[in-house]
Structure formats: structure tokens, C-alpha cells
Coordinates of C-alpha atoms and ligand atoms in Angstrom, one line a residue:
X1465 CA 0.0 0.0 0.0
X1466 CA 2.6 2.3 1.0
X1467 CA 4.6 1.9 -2.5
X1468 CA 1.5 2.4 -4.4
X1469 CA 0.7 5.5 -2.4
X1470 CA 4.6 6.7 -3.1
X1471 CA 3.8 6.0 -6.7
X1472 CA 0.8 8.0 -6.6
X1473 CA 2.1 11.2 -5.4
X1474 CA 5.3 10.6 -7.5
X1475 CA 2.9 10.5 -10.7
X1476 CA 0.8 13.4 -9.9
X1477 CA 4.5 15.7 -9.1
X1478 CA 5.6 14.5 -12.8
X1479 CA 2.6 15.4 -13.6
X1480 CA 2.6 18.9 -12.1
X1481 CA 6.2 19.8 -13.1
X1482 CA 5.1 18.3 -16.6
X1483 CA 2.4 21.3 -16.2
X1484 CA 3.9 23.8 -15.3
X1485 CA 6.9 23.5 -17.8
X1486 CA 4.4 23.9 -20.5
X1487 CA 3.1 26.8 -19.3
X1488 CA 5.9 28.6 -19.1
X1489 CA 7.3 27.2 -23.2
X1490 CA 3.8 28.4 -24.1
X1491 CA 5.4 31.1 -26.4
X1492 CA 8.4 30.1 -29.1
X1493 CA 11.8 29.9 -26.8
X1494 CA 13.6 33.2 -27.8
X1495 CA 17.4 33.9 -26.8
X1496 CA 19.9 36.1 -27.0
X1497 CA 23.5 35.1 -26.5
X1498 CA 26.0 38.2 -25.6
X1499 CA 29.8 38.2 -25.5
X1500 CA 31.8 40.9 -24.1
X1501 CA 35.2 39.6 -25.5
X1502 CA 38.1 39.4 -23.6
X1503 CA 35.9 39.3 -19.5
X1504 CA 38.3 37.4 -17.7
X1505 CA 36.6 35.0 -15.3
X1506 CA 37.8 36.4 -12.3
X1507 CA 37.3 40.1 -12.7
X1508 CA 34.1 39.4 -11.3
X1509 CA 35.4 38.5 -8.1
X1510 CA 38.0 41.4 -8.4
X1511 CA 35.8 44.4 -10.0
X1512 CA 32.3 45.8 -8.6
X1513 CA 29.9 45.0 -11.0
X1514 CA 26.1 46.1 -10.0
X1515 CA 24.3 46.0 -12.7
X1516 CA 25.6 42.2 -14.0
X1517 CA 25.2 40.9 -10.1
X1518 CA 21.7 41.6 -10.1
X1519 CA 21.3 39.6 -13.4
X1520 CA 23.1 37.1 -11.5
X1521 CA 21.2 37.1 -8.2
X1522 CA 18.4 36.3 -10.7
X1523 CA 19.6 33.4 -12.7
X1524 CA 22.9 31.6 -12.9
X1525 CA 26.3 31.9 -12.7
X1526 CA 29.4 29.6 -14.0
X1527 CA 32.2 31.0 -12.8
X1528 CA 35.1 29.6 -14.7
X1529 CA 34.1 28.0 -18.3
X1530 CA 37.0 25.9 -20.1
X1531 CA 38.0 27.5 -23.5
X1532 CA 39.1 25.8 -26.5
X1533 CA 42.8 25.9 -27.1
X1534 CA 44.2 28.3 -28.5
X1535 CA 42.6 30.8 -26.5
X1536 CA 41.5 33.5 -29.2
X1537 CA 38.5 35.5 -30.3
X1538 CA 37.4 34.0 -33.6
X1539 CA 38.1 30.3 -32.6
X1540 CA 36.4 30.6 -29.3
X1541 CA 33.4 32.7 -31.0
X1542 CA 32.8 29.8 -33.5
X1543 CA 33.3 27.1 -30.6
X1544 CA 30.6 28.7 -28.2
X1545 CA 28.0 28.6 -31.7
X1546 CA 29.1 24.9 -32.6
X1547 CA 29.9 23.2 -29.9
X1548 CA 33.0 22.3 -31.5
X1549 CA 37.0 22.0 -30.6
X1550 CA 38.6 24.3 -33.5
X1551 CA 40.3 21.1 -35.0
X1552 CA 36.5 20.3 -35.9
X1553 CA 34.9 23.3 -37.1
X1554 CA 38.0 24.9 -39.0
X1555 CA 38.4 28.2 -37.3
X1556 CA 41.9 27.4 -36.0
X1557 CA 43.2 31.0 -35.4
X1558 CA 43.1 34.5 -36.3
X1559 CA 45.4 34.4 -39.2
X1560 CA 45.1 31.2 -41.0
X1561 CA 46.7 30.0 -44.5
X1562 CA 45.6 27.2 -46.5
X1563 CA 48.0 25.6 -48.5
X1564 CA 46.0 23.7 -51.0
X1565 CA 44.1 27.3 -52.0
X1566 CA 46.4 29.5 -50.9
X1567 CA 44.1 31.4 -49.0
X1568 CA 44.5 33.6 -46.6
X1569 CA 42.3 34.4 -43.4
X1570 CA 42.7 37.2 -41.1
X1571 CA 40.6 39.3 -38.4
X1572 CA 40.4 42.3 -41.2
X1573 CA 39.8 39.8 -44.0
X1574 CA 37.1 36.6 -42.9
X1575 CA 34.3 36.8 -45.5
X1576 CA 35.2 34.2 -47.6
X1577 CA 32.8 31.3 -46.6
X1578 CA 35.5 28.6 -47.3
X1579 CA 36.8 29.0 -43.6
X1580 CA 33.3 28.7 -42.2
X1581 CA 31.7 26.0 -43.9
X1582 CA 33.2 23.5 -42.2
X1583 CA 30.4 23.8 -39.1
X1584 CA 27.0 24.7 -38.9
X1585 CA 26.8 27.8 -36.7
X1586 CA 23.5 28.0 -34.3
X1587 CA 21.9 30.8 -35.8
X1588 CA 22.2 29.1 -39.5
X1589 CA 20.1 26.0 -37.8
X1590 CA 17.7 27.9 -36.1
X1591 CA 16.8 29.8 -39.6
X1592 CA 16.1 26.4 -41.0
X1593 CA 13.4 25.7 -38.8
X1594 CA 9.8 26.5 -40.4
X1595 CA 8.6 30.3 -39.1
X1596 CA 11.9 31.0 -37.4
X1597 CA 14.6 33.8 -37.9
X1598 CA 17.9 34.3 -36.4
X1599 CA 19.4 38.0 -35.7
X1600 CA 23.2 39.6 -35.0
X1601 CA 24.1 42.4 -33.8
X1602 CA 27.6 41.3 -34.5
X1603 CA 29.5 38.0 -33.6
X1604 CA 32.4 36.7 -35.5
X1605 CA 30.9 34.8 -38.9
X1606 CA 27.1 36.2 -38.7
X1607 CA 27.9 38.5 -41.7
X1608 CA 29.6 35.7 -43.8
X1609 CA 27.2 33.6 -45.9
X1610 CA 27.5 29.9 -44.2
X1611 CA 26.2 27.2 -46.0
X1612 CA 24.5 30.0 -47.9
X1613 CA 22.7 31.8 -45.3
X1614 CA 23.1 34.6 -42.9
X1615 CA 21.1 35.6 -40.1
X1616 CA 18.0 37.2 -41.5
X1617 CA 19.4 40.6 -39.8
X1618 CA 22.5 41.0 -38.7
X1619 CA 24.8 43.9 -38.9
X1620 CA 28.4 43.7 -41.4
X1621 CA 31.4 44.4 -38.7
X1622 CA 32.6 47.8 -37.4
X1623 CA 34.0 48.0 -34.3
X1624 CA 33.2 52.1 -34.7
X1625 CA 29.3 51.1 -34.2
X1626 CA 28.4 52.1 -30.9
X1627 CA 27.5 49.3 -27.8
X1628 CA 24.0 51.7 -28.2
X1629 CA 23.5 51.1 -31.8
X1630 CA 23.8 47.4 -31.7
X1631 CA 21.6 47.3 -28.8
X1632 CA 18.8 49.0 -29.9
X1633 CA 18.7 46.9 -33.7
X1634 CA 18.7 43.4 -31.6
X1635 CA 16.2 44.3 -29.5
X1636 CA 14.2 45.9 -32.0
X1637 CA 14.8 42.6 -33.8
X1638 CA 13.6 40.2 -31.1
X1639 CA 10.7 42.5 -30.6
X1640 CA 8.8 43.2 -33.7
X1641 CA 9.9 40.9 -36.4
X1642 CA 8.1 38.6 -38.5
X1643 CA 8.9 35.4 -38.4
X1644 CA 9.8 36.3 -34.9
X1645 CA 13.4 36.0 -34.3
X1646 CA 14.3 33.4 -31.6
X1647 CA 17.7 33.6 -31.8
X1648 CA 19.9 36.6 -31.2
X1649 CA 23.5 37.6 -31.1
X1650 CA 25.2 40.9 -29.3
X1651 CA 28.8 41.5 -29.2
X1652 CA 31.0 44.1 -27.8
X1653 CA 34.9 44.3 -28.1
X1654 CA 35.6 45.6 -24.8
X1655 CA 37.2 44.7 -22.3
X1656 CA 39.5 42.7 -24.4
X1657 CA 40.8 45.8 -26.5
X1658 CA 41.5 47.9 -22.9
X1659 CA 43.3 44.8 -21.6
X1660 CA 45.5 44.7 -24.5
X1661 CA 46.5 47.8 -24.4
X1662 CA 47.1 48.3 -20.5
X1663 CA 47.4 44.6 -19.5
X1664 CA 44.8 43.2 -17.2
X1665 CA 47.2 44.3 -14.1
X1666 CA 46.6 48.4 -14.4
X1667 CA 43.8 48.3 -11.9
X1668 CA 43.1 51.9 -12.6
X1669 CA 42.5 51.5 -15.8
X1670 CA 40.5 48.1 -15.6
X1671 CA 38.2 49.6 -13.4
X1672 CA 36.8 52.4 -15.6
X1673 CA 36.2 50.3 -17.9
X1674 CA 35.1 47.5 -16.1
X1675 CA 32.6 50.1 -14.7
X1676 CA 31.5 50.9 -17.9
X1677 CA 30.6 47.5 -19.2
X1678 CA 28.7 46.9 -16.2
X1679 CA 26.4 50.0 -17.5
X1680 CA 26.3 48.5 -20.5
X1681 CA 24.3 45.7 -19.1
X1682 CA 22.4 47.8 -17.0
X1683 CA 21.4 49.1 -20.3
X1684 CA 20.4 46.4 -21.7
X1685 CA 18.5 44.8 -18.4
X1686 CA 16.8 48.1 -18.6
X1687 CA 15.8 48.1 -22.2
X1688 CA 14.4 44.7 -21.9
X1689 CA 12.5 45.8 -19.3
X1690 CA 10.6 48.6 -21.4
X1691 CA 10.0 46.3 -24.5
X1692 CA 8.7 43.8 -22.0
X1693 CA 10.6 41.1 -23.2
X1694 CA 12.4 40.9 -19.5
X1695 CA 10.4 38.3 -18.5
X1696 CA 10.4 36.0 -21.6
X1697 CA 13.4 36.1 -23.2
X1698 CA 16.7 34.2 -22.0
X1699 CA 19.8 35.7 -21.9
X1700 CA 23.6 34.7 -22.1
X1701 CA 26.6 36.6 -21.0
X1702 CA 29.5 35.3 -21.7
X1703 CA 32.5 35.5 -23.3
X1704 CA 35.1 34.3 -25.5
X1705 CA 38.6 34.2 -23.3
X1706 CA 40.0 35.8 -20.6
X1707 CA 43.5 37.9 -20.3
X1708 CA 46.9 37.7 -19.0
X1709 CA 50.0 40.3 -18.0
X1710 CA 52.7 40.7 -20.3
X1711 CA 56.0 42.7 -20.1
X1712 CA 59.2 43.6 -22.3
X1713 CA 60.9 41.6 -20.2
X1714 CA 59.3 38.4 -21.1
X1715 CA 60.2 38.4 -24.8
X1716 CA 61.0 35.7 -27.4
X1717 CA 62.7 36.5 -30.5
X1718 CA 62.3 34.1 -32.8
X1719 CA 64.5 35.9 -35.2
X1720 CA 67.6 34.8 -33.1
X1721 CA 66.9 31.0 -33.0
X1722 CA 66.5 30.8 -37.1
X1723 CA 67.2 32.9 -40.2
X1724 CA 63.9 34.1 -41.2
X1725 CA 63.9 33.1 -45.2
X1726 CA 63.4 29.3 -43.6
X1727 CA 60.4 29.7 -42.3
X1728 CA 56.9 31.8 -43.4
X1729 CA 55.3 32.8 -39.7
X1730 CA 51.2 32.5 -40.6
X1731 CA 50.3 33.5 -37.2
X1732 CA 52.9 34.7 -34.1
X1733 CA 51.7 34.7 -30.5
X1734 CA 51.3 33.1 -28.3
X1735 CA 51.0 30.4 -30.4
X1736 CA 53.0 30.7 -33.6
X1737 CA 52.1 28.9 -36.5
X1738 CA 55.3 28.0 -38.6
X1739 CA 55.2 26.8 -42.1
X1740 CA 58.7 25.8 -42.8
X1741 CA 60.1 26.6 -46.1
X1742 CA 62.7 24.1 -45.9
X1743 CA 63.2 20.3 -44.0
X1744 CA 60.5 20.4 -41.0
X1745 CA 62.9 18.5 -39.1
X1746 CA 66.1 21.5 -39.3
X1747 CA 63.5 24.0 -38.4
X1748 CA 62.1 22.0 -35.1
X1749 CA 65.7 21.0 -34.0
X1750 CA 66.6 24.9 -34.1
X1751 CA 63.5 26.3 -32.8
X1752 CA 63.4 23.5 -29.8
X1753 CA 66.5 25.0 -27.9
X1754 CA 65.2 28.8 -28.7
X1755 CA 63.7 29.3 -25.5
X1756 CA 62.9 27.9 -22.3
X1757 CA 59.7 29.7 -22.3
X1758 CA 58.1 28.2 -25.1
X1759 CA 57.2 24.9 -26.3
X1760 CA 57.4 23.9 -29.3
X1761 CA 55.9 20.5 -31.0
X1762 CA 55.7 19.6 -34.5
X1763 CA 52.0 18.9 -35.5
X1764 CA 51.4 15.1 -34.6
X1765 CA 53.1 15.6 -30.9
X1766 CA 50.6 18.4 -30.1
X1767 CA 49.3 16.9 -26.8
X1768 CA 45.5 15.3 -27.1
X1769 CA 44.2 17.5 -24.2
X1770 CA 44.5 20.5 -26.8
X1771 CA 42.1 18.9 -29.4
X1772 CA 44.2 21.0 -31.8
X1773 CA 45.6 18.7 -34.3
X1774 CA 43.4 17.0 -37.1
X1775 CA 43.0 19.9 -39.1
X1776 CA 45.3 20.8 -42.6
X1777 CA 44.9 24.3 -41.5
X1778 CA 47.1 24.0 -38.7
X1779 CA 50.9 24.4 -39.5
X1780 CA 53.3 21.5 -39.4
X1781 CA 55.0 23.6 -36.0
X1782 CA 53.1 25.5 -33.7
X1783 CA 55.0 27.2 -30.6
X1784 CA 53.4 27.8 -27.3
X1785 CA 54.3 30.7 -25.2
X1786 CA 54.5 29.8 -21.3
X1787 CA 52.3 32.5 -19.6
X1788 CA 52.8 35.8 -20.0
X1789 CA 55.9 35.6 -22.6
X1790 CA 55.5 37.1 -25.8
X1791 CA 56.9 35.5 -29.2
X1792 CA 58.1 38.9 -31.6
X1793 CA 60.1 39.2 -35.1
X1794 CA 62.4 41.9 -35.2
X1795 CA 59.9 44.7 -35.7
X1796 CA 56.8 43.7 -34.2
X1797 CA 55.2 45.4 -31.4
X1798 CA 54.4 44.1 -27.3
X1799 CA 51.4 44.6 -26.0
X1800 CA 50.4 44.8 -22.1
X1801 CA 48.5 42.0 -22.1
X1802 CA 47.5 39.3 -24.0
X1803 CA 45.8 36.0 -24.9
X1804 CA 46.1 33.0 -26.7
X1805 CA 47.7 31.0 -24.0
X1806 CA 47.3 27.2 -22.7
X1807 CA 43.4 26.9 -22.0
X1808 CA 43.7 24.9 -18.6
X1809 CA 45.2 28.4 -17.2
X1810 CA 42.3 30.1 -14.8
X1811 CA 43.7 33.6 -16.7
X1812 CA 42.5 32.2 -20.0
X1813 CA 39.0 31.2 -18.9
X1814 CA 36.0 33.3 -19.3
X1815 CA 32.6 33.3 -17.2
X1816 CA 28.8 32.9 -18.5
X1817 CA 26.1 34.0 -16.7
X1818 CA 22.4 33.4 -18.1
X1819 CA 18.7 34.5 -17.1
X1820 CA 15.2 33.8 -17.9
X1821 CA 12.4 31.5 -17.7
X1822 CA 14.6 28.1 -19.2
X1823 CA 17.1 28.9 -16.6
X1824 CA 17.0 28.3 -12.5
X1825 CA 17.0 31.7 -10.1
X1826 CA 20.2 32.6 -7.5
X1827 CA 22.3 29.3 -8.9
X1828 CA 26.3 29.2 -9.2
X1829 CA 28.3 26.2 -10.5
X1830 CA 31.9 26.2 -10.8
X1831 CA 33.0 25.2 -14.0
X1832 CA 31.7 23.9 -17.7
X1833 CA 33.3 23.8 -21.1
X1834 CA 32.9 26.7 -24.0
X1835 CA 31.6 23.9 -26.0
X1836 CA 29.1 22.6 -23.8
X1837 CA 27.1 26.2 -24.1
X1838 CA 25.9 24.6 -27.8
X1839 CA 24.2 21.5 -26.4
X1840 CA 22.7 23.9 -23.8
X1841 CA 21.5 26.6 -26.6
X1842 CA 20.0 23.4 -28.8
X1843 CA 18.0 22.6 -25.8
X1844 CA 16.8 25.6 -24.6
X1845 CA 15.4 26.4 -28.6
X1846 CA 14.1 23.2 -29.1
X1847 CA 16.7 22.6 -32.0
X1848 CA 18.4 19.3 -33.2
X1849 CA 22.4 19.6 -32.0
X1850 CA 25.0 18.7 -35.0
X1851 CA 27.1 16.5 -33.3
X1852 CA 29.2 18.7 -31.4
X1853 CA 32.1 17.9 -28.7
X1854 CA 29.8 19.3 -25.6
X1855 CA 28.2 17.5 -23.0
X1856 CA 24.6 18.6 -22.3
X1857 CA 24.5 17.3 -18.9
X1858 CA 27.3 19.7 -17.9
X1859 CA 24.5 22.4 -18.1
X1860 CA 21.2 20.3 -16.5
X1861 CA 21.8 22.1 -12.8
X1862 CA 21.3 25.3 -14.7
X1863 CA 17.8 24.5 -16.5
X1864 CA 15.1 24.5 -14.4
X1865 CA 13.0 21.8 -17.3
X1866 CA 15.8 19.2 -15.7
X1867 CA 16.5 16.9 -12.9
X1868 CA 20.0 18.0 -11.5
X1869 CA 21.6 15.2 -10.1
X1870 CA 24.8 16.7 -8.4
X1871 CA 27.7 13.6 -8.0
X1872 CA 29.6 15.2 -5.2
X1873 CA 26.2 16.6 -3.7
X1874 CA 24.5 13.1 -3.9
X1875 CA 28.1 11.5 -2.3
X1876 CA 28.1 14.0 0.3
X1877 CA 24.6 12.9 1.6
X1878 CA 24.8 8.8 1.1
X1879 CA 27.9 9.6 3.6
X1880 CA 26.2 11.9 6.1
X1881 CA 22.8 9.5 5.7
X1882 CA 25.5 6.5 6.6
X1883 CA 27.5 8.7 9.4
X1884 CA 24.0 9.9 11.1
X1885 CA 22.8 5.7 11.0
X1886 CA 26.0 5.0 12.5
X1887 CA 25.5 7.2 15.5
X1888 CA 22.0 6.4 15.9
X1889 CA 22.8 2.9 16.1
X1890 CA 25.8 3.6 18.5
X1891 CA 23.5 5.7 20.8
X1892 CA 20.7 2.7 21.3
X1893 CA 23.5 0.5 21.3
X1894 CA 25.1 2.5 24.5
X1895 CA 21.2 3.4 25.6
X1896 CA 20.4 0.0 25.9
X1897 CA 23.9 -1.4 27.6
X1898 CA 23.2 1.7 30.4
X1899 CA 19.4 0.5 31.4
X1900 CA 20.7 -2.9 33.0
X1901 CA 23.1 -1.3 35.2
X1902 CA 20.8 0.6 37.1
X1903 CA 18.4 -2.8 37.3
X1904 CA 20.1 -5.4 37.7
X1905 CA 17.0 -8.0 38.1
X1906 CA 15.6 -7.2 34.3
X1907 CA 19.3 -7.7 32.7
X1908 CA 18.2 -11.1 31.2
X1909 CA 15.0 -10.1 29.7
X1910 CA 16.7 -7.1 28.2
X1911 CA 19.6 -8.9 26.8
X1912 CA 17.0 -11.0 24.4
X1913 CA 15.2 -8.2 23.3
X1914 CA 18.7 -6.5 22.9
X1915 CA 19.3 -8.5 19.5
X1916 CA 15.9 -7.9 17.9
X1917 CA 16.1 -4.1 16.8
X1918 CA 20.1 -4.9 15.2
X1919 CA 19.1 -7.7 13.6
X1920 CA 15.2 -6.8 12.3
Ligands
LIG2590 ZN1 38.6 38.0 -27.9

């Protein structure tokens, strides 16, 4: 009876919960995904920031997310759309050559679809969907025609366009558009650009402008409020990598370990890409003993952790600055900080914080992976993932729609369950062996019913 009872009430919860997420998925999922590039996981522990803790205190917060190596803006971008390592989806730096075409990408020249067909971005999938439409207010890719098709609004780059400007298109985007859009993309280049050129260390000048993105998402909280889309629409923070100190004194001149007409250098640091124009093996042997701060591995040694390998757009050397070193040719410039580096340094990592009604209220985990935000996105839209390299259960504690089932949490209270037995146990135990003392006569009758309770 009792197990038919517990069945009962565990039917009609499902069934409650079952209710109640309907009610609130009543309206087409819409979401807009935000990256301020270069936020450094833990200047939110170091900085004030209002405005972004009260989005917090509302919704969720990871606090360290696990970039894809190497750590820079257009491979991370394309990771946190794709759910893919950079080896997969093709985007393996900022400056990339491919020898077979002889094409070449950079940050000032990325519009050629041939680097970007190699994944299907999120907002490409979404458009495919019958009466759906994607929108950017800028993110690396969204004004390159993927598999033929961009968002149906998005905005071609200029990092001269104001945070304002891009603001007020997305929203007006995701509020009056038709085929509503239900996915949506903002990006803003700061505070990448001001770490860069002070170095994340010049606390003066962090703050300020620390203190000014945090009014930028007051901004943006506050304009969502007066479209009334506040309530309904979820919303990502995040970002694509964090930032590191750098100094002139932490240099490594490459031009000193090897004449420079052996070698082309397709991308520099902290991760050079070196196409040798000689015998791969005389350029490794002189550019292993350049530096003890750099390591340098020819393309099949790069370690598996990196998931940088099984790609033909990445060079047959790469060499990885230790943290905080520079790589420069004779004439090329330092800055103050940088990024680029290993991605299992905290300094590299970015945060993400999200809100709205597919997401849980005042929750913090520590840690997920750049490419588990995908999965996570897929979900939350009610779109079928590509296969991707993400884990969607990494992300389940912050959805409310799913059962979050906490390993170390669920540990943690088998033990204290077992420990809180164990003492209850103990006490009758000791209760029991302290009655007879104090009357002697019942002692035997006790002892007999001693046994029953241990062994029932
Ligand atoms: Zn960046």
C-alpha cells in the first residue's frame, strides 16, 4: 500500500512539473546570446559590477568555463556557436593559410565562406526551422554567408558602431519581427581591447572600464524591461577568453633562433604557427633549444588535451608561449596583455552568466566547457544539435526543465545518511547497555530483546 501510495504522489508531481513547464514554453523559446570579449573570469570577483550581479542574483552563474585551445577570439566565438573544438569546425586561429588554396584568413579579412563552412553555426540552424529567424548584432561569422545563409538581420562588422546602436537593432529585432526572431546575437569588443593595451594588471585603468561595461548591461537589463521582453526572453553573458599580464621583459625572439627566409610565420603569439620553407625537421631542431619559455611540438606531438591537431589548417610547428611571454620578429610590437595562451590556465577562462524562464534563479556552478554552451542553446530552442564535442548534462543544474543530479552533492549525503545511521545505532546500542546497570533484576530479559532491533 505504502509503495502504491509513493507511486501516486510521485505521478501526480511529474505530472505537475510536466504542467507547469508547459506553461511557461507556451510562447516560441527566444534567446539572446551576448559576449563581451576578452571578461576574464575572475574580474568578477576582483571588480564591482552592479548592474551584472543583479542579473546574477536572478539566474545563474558559472564561474570559470573551459575554453578551446588556443585561446583567441574568432576560434572561441565559432566554438561557443558549434559546440566544436577548433580542429572540428576549421576556425583554428586569427590568421590562417591554407596551403591547398592559398588562402588567406585574417581578423580584417574573414568573409570568404571557405573557412566557415566547415560547421553549422547556431543561428544558420535555427533559420532552417519552419517560421523561425535568427538576428546579430555582430558575432564573428554572422555576416559571412554559411552554407549560404546569414542571419536574417545581422549587422556587417565595425567595431566604430556604438554598444548603443547594436543594442537598440537586436532588441528591435527580437521585438517586432516577423517570423519572430528566436535567436539573437550581441557583441561588444571591450574589455578585451582595454586589456590589450594596459594589461589586465593596471587596476586603474580596468576599473573604468570594467565600470562601464557593467552600464552597459544595466542598459540592456533596462531596455528589456521597457520592450517587456524581460520576463520571456533568456539571456547569455558570456565571453570568449580571458587575459593575461605581459611585459618587455618576457620576450622571445624568434628571429635569433633561425634565419627568417626558412620559415613563413602565418600567425605569431602566443601560439606561432610556422610553415617551414625548408626540411621540418632543421626547423624543429633549431627552434626546440630557442627558449625555455616556449614549447614547441611539431604537428602530430601536439598533446591530445588541446584537441588541436586533425585539421590541414594547422601548421606542421606550432609554438606555445609559457604564460605571460611574448613570441616577436624583429619589428613587431608588445602589448600589455594578452591572450592566446594554454586553456587549462584560470587567466585564460572566461565566465557565463544566463537568465530567464529556461534557466534556475540565484544558482552558481563552478565550471563547464565553452563547447558545452551549444548542447545547452540546442536545448533551450528546441533545435536538433550537430554532433558537437559538448556535454549537455554539464549544463542540467542550470535549466530549471531538468533533474540535476549533483555527483559530489549526492556523495556527500549517502555519507552523512551512513555517518548519522552509524551514531544512531551507536546511541541505542550505549542506551540500551546503560538500562541494565541501574536494574540489575531485568538484565536477562533485556539482553533478548537486545538482538531484535540490530538484527530486524
Ligand atoms: Zn577575444
Amino acid at each position: 500500500v505504502f509503495v502504491m501510495k509513493l507511486l501516486v504522489i510521485l505521478l501526480f508531481l511529474g505530472l505537475l512539473s510536466g504542467c507547469r513547464g508547459n506553461s511557461s514554453y507556451s510562447l516560441t523559446p527566444q534567446l539572446l546570446l551576448v559576449s563581451f570579449d576578452g571578461f576574464r573570469a575572475d574580474y568578477l570577483q576582483n571588480y564591482d559590477f552592479p548592474h551584472l550581479q543583479n542579473f546574477i542574483k536572478e539566474g545563474v552563474l558559472v564561474e570559470h568555463v573551459t575554453n578551446v585551445f588556443i585561446t583567441k577570439t574568432f576560434p572561441n566565438h565559432y566554438s561557443i556557436v558549434t559546440g566544436l573544438y577548433e580542429e572540428s569546425h576549421g576556425i583554428v586561429a586569427n590568421s590562417m593559410y591554407d596551403e591547398v588554396t592559398k588562402k588567406h584568413f585574417s581578423e580584417t579579412n574573414d568573409k570568404d565562406p571557405f573557412w566557415w563552412d566547415g560547421a553549422v553555426p547556431i543561428w544558420v540552424t535555427n533559420q532552417l526551422q519552419e517560421n523561425r529567424s535568427s538576428a546579430a548584432a555582430m558575432w564573428p561569422g554572422t555576416d559571412v554567408p554559411i552554407h549560404n545563409t546569414t542571419p536574417s538581420y545581422f549587422m556587417n562588422y565595425s567595431s566604430s558602431v556604438p554598444f548603443e546602436e547594436r543594442l537598440n537593432n537586436v532588441t528591435e529585432w527580437l521585438s517586432s519581427s516577423n517570423p519572430p526572431v528566436t535567436f539573437a546575437t550581441l557583441y561588444w569588443e571591450e574589455p578585451d581591447a582595454s586589456g590589450h593595451r594596459y594589461g589586465p594588471e593596471d587596476k586603474g585603468n580596468m576599473s573604468r572600464v570594467l565600470k562601464e561595461i557593467d552600464g552597459l548591461v544595466g542598459d540592456l537589463v533596462q531596455r528589456l524591461k521597457v520592450l517587456g521582453l524581460w520576463e520571456n526572453l533568456n539571456v547569455i553573458i558570456t565571453s570568449d577568453h580571458g587575459m593575461t599580464q605581459c611585459s618587455e621583459n618576457r620576450l622571445i625572439h624568434l628571429d635569433s633562433c633561425l634565419d627568417h627566409s626558412n620559415y613563413t610565420v602565418i600567425d605569431l603569439t602566443p601560439v606561432a604557427a610556422i610553415l617551414p620553407k625548408i626540411n621540418v625537421t632543421e626547423v624543429y631542431d633549431k627552434l626546440k633549444h630557442c627558449s625555455p619559455h616556449m614549447t614547441v611540438y611539431l604537428k602530430e606531438e601536439i598533446p591530445d588535451r588541446f584537441h588541436y591537431q586533425h585539421n590541414d589548417r594547422i601548421q606542421p610547428i606550432i609554438l606555445v608561449a609559457d604564460e605571460g611571454w611574448t613570441i616577436v620578429l624583429n619589428k613587431s610590437s608588445l602589448k600589455l596583455g594578452d591572450h592566446g595562451y594554454d586553456n587549462s590556465l584560470p587567466t585564460m577562462h572566461p565566465f557565463l552568466a544566463a537568465h530567464g524562464p529556461a534557466f534556475r534563479r540565484g544558482y552558481k556552478q563552478s565550471t563547464m566547457n565553452t563547447v558545452d554552451i551549444y548542447p545547452m542553446m540546442c536545448h533551450i530552442l528546441g533545435l536538433k544539435p550537430h554532433p558537437n564535442n559538448g556535454t549537455f548534462s554539464h549544463t542540467k543544474c542550470l535549466l530549471v526543465d531538468q533533474w540535476c543530479i549533483n555527483l559530489p552533492e549526492v556523495i556527500g549525503i549517502v555519507v552523512s545518511a551512513l555517518l548519522l545511521l552509524t551514531l544512531l545505532t551507536g546511541l541505542m546500542i550505549f542506551m540500551q547497555n546503560r538500562t541494565p546497570a541501574s536494574r540489575p533484576f531485568s538484565r536477562l530479559q533485556l539482553q533478548e530483546d537486545d538482538d531484535d532491533p540490530l538484527i530486524g
